[in-house]
Short mmCIF file of C-alpha atoms and ligand atoms in Angstrom, two decimals:
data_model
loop_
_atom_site.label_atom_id
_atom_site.label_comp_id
_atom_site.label_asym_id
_atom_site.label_seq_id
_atom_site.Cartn_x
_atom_site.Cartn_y
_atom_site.Cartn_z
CA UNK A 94 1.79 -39.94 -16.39
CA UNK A 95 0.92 -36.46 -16.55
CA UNK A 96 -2.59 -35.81 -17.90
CA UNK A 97 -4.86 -38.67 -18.11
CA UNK A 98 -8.26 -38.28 -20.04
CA UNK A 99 -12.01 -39.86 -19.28
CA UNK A 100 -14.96 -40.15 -21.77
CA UNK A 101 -18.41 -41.66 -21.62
CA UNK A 102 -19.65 -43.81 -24.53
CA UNK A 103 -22.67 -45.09 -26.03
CA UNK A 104 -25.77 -45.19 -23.72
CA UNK A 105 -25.76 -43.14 -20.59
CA UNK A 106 -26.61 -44.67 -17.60
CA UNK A 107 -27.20 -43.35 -13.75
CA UNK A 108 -23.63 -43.32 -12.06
CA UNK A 109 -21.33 -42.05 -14.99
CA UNK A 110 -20.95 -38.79 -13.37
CA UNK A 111 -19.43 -40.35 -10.26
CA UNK A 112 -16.97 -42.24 -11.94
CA UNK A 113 -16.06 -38.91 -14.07
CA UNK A 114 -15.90 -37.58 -10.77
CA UNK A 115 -13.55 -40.20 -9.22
CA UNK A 116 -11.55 -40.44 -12.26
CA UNK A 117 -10.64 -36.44 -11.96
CA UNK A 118 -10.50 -36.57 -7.71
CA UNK A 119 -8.14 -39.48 -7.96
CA UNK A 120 -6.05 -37.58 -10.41
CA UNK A 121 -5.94 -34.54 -8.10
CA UNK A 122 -5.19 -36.74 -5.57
CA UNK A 123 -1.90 -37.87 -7.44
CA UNK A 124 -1.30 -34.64 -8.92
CA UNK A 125 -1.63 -35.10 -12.02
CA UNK A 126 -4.41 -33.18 -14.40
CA UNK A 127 -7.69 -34.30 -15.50
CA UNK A 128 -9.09 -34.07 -18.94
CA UNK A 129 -12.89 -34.60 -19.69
CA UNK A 130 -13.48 -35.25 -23.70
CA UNK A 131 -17.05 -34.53 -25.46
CA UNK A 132 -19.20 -36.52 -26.73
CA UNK A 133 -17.42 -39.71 -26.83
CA UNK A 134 -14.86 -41.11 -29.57
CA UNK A 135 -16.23 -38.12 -31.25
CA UNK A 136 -14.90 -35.77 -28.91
CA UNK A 137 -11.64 -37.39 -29.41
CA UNK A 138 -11.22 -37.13 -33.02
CA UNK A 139 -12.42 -33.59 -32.97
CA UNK A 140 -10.03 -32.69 -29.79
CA UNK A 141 -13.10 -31.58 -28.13
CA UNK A 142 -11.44 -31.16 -24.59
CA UNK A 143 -12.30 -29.65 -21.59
CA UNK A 144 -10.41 -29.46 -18.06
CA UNK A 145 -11.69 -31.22 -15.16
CA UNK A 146 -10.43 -29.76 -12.37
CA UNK A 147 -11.77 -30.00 -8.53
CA UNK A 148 -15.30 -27.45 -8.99
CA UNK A 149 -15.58 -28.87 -12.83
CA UNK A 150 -16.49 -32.48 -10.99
CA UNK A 151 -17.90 -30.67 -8.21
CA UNK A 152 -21.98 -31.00 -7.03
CA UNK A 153 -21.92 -33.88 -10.28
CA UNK A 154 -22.22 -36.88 -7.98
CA UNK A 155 -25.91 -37.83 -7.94
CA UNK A 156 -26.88 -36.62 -11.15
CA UNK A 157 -27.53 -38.64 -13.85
CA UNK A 158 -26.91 -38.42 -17.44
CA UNK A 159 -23.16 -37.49 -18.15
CA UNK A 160 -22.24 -34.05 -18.23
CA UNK A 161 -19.63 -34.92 -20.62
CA UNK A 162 -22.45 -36.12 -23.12
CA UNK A 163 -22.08 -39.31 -24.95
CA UNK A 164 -22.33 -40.90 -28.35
CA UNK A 165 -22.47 -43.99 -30.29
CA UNK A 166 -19.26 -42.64 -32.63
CA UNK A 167 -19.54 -43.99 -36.21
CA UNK A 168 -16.20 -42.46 -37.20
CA UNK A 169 -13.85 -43.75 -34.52
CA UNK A 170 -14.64 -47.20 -36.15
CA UNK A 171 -12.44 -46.38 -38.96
CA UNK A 172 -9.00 -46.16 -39.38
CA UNK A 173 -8.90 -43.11 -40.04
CA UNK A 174 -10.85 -41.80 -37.02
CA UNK A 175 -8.72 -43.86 -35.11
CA UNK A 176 -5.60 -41.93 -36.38
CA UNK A 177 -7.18 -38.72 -35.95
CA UNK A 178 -7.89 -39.44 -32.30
CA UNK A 179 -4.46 -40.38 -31.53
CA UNK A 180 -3.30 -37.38 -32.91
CA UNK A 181 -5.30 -34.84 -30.75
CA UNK A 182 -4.75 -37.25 -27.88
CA UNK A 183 -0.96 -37.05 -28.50
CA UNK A 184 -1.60 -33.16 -29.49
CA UNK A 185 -3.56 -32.15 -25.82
CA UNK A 186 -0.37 -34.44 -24.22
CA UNK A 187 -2.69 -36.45 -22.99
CA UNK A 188 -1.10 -39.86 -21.25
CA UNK A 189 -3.77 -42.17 -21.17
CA UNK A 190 -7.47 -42.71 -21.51
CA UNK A 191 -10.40 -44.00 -19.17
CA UNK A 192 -13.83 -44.98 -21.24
CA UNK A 193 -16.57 -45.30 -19.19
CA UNK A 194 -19.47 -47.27 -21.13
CA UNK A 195 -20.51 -50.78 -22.39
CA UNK A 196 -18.80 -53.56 -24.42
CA UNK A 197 -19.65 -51.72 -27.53
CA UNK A 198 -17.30 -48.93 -26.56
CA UNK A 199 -14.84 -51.21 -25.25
CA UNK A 200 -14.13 -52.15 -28.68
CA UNK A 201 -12.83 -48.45 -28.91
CA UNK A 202 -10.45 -49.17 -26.27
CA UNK A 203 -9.06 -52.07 -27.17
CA UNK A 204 -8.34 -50.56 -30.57
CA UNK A 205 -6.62 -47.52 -29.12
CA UNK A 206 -4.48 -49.87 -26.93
CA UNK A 207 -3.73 -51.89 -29.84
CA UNK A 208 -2.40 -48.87 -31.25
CA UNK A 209 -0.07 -48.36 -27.94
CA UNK A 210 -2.20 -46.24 -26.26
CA UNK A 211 -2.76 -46.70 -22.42
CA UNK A 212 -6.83 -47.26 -22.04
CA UNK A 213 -9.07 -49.05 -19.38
CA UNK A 214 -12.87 -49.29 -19.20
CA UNK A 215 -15.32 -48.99 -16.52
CA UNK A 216 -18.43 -50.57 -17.27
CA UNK A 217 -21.53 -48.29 -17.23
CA UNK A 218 -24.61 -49.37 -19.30
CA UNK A 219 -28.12 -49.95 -17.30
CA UNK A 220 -28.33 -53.20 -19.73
CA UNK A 221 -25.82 -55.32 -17.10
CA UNK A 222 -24.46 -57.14 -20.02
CA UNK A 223 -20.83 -56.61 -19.98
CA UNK A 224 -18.51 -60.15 -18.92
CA UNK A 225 -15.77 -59.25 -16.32
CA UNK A 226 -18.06 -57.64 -13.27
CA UNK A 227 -21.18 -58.46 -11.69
CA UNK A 228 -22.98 -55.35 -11.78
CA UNK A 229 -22.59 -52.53 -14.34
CA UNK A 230 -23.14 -48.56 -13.41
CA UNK A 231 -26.69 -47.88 -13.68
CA UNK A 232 -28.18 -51.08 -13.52
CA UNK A 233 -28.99 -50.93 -9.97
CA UNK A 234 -30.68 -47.69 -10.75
CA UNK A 235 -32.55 -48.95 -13.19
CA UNK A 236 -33.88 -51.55 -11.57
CA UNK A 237 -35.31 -49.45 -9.10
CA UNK A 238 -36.79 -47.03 -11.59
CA UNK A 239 -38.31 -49.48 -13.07
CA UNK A 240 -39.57 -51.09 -10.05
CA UNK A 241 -41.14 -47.77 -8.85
CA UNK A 242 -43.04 -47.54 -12.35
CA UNK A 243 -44.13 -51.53 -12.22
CA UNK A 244 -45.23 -51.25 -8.71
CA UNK A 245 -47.55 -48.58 -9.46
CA UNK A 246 -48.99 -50.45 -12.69
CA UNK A 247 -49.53 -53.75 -10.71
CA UNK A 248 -51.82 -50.78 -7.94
CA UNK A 249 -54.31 -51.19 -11.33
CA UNK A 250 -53.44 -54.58 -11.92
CA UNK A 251 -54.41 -56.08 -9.00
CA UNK A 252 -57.38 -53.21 -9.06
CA UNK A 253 -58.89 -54.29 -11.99
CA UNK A 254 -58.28 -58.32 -12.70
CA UNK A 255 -56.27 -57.33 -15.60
CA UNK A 256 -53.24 -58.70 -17.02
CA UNK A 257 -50.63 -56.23 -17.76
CA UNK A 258 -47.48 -56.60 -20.11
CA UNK A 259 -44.79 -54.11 -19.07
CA UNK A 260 -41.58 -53.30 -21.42
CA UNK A 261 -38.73 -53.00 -20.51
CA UNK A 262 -35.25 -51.57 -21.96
CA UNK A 263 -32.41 -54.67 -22.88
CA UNK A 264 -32.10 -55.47 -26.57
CA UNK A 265 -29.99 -58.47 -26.21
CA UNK A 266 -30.14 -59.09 -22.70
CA UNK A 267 -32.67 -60.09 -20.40
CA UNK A 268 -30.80 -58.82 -16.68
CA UNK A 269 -33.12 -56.01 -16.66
CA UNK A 270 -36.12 -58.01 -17.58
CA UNK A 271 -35.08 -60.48 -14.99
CA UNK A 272 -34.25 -58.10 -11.60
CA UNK A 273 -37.07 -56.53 -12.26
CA UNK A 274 -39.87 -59.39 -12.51
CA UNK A 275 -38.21 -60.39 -9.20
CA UNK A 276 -38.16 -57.50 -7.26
CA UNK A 277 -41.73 -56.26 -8.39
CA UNK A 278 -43.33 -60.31 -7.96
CA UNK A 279 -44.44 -60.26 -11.37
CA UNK A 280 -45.34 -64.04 -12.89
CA UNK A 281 -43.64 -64.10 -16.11
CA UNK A 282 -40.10 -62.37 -17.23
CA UNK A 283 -40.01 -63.12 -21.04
CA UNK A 284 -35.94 -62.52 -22.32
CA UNK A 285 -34.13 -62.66 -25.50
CA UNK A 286 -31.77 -65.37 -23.96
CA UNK A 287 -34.72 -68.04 -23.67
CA UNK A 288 -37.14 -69.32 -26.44
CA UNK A 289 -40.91 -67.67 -25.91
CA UNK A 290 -43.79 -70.13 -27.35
CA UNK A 291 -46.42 -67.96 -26.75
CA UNK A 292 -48.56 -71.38 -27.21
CA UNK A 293 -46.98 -72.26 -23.84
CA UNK A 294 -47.58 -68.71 -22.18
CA UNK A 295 -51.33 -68.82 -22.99
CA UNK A 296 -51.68 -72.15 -21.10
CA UNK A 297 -49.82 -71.17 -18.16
CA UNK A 298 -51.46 -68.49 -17.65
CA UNK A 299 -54.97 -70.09 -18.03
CA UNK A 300 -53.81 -72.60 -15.73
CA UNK A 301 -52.75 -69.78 -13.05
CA UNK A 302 -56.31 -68.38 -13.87
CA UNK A 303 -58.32 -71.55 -12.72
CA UNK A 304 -56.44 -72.11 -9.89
CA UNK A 305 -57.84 -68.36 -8.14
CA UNK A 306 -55.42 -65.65 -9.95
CA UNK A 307 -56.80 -62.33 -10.90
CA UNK A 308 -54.39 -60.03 -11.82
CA UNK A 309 -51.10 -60.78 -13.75
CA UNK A 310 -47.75 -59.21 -14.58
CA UNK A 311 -45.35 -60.28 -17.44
CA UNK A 312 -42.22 -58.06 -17.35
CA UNK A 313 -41.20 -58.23 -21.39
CA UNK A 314 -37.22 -57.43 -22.45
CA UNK A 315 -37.81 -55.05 -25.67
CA UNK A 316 -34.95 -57.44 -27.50
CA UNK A 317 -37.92 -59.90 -27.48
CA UNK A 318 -41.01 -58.38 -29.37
CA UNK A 319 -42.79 -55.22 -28.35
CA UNK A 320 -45.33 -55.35 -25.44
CA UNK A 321 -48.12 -54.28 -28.33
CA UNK A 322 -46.89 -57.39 -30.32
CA UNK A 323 -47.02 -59.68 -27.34
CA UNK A 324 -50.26 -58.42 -26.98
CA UNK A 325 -51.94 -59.01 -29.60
CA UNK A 326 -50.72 -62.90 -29.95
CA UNK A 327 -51.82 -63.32 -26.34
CA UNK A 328 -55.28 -62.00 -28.11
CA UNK A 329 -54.90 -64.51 -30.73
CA UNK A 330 -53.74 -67.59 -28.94
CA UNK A 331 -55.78 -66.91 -25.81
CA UNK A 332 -58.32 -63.99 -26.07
CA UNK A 333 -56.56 -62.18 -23.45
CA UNK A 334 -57.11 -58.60 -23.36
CA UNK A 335 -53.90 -57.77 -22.17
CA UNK A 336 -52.85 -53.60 -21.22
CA UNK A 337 -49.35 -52.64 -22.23
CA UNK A 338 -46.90 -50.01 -20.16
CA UNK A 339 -43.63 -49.57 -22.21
CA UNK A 340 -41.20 -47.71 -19.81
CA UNK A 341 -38.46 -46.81 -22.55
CA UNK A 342 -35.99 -44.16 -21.59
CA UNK A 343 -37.19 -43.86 -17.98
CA UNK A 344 -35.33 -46.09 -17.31
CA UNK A 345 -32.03 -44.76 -18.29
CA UNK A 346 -32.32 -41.03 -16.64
CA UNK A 347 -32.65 -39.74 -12.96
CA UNK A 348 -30.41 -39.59 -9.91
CA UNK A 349 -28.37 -43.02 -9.12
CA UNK A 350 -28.93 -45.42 -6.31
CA UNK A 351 -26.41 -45.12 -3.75
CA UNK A 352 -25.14 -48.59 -4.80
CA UNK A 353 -24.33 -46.94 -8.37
CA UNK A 354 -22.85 -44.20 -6.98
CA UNK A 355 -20.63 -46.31 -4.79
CA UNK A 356 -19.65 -48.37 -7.27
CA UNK A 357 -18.87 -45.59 -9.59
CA UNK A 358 -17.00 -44.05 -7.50
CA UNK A 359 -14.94 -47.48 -6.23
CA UNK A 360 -14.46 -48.47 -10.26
CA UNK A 361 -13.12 -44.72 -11.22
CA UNK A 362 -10.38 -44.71 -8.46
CA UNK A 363 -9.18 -48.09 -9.05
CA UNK A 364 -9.59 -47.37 -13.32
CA UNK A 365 -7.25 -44.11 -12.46
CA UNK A 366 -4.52 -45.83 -10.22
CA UNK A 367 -4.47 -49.12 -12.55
CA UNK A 368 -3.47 -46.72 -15.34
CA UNK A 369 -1.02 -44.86 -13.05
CA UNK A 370 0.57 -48.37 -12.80
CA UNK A 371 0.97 -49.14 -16.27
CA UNK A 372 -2.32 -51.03 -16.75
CA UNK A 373 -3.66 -51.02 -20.22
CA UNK A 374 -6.30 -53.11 -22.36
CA UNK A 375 -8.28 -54.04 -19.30
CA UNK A 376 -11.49 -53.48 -17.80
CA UNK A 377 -12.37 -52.63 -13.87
CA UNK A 378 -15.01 -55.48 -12.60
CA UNK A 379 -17.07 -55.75 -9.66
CA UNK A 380 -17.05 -59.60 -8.48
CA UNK A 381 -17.60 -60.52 -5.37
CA UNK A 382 -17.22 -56.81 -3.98
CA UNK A 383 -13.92 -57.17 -4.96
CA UNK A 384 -12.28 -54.97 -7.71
CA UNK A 385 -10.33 -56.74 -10.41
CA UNK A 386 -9.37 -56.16 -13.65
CA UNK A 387 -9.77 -58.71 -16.66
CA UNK A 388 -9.17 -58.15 -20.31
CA UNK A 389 -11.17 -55.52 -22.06
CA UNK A 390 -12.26 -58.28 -25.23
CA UNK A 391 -13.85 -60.44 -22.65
CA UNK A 392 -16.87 -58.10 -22.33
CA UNK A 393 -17.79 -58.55 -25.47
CA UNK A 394 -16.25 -62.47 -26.44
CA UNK A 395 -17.63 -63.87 -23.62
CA UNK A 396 -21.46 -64.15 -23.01
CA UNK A 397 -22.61 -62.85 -19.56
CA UNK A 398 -25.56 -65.88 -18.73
CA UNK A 399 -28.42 -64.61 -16.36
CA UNK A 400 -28.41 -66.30 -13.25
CA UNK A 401 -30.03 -69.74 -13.48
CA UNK A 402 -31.17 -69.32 -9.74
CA UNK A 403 -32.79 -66.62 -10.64
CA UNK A 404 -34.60 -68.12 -13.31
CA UNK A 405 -36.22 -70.78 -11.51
CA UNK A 406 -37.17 -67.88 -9.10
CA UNK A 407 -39.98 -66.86 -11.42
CA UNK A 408 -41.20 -69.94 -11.90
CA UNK A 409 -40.95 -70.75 -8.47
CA UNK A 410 -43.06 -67.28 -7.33
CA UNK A 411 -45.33 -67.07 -10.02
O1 F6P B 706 -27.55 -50.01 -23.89
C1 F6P B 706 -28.50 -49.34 -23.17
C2 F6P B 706 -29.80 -49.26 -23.93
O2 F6P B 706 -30.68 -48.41 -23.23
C3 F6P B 706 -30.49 -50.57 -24.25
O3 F6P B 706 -31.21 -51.12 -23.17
C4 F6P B 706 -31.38 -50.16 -25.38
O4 F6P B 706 -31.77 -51.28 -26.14
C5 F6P B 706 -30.51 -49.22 -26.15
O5 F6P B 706 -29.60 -48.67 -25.21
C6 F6P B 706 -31.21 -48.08 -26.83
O6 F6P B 706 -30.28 -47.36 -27.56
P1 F6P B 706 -30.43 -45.88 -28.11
O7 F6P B 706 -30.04 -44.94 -27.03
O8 F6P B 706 -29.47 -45.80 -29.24
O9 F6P B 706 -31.85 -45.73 -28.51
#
């Protein structure tokens, strides 16, 4: 290989620039070039290229966002997108691809290594929901961000006797949700992976109440209702005058943890020299502290369960 290519898809999270980084280091390290595309899948079928070469990647590694932008790329789920982008791909004499994002864009890469086109993932979404690796890029980050905004609200919390219902980001998964009420000692995590009865929610936390607490925190995953929602049943089943703190895209921006930027920066070397090897259809994963590879349609086949230890955690600390 040549020239090898790296994009970020769909959500951004804190840590993508260090793997772009690694990904273009690693190449200069093997002397072979570095190409950063736009905007995704987009970028691809418009041959929106640019080089990355050593001060392109350089003072990039603790910022977050992606400075090769992102997008959720409607087009490249057509055939005819698909076409397109192996034609500029083939046109720039580009050898093969790294996508840096979550299982949805892993769908991407599977279809352009379908089509005989060398491609490997490194998963980077703050969600954590991605089968094959323990941690994604960002979460850690986001974990903390949030933890710095929860820790604050629980100041007035505990200030006031009030009960507080804090939102967090994770549509279908709860890993957010969960790390979160953990780290910050909150007494309920509510998660779309578990049935809510908000029947049930109401009595426990009467029953928390009576026996002497004043202040509570219920860390909500957005995938379940919104925090104004949950709200106003815990009004109707209860009459609990609950205050709601949605934290929304917070979460996503701002500088990574150095445990993001470590691992970004572990997953885009190993990414680059798998591909240099002839690795293809596969995703880099994080278990154990090891780095392994495992096929890119598990992330998405295979459901990633939260931790049941972690679970009973809450229950246990609340
Ligand atoms: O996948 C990351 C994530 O931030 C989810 O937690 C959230 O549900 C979703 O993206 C929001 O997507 P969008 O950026 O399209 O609003």
């Amino acid at each position: 290989m040549n020239r090898i290519a790296v994009l970020t898809s769909g959500g951004d999270s804190p840590g993508m620039n260090a793997a772009v980084r690694a990904v273009a280091r690693t190449c200069m390290f093997n002397d072979i070039e570095c190409i950063g595309v736009m905007r995704g899948y987009e970028g691809l079928i418009e041959g929106d290229f640019v080089k990355l070469d050593r001060p392109a990647v350089g003072g990039i590694i603790h910022r977050g966002g992606t400075i090769l932008r992102t997008a959720r790329s409607e087009r490249f789920k057509t055939v005819e997108g698909r076409e397109l982008a192996l034609k500029k791909i083939s046109e720039a004499g580009i050898d093969g691809l790294v996508v840096i994002g979550g299982d949805g864009s892993f769908h991407g890469a599977k279809a352009l290594h379908d089509m005989g086109f060398p491609t490997i993932g490194i998963p980077g979404t703050i969600d954590n929901d991605v089968t094959g690796t323990d941690e994604t890029i960002g979460f850690d980050t986001a974990v903390n961000t949030a933890l710095d905004a929860i820790m604050r609200v629980r100041d007035t919390a505990s200030s006031h006797d009030r009960l507080f219902i804090v939102e967090v980001m994770g549509r279908n998964a709860g890993f957010l949700a969960l790390e979160t009420a953990v780290a910050s000692g909150a007494e309920y995590a509510v998660v779309p992976e578990l049935p809510l009865s908000i029947g049930n929610l109401s009595k426990l936390l009467k029953r928390s109440y009576d026996e002497g607490k004043n202040h509570t925190l219920i860390i909500l995953a957005e995938g379940v209702m919104s925090a104004t929602e949950m709200r106003n049943k815990l009004q109707d089943a209860g009459g609990y005058d609950a205050r709601v703190t949605v934290l929304g895209y917070i979460q996503r921006g701002g500088h990574p943890t150095s445990f993001d930027v470590v691992l970004a920066t572990r997953m885009g070397a190993f990414a680059t020299e798998s591909l240099l090897i002839g690795k293809s259809g596969v995703m880099v994963g994080n278990i154990n502290h090891k780095l392994v590879l495992s096929d890119l349609e598990r992330a998405w086949s295979e459901h990633k369960s939260l931790s049941p230890e972690m679970l009973s955690l809450i229950n246990k600390m609340n």
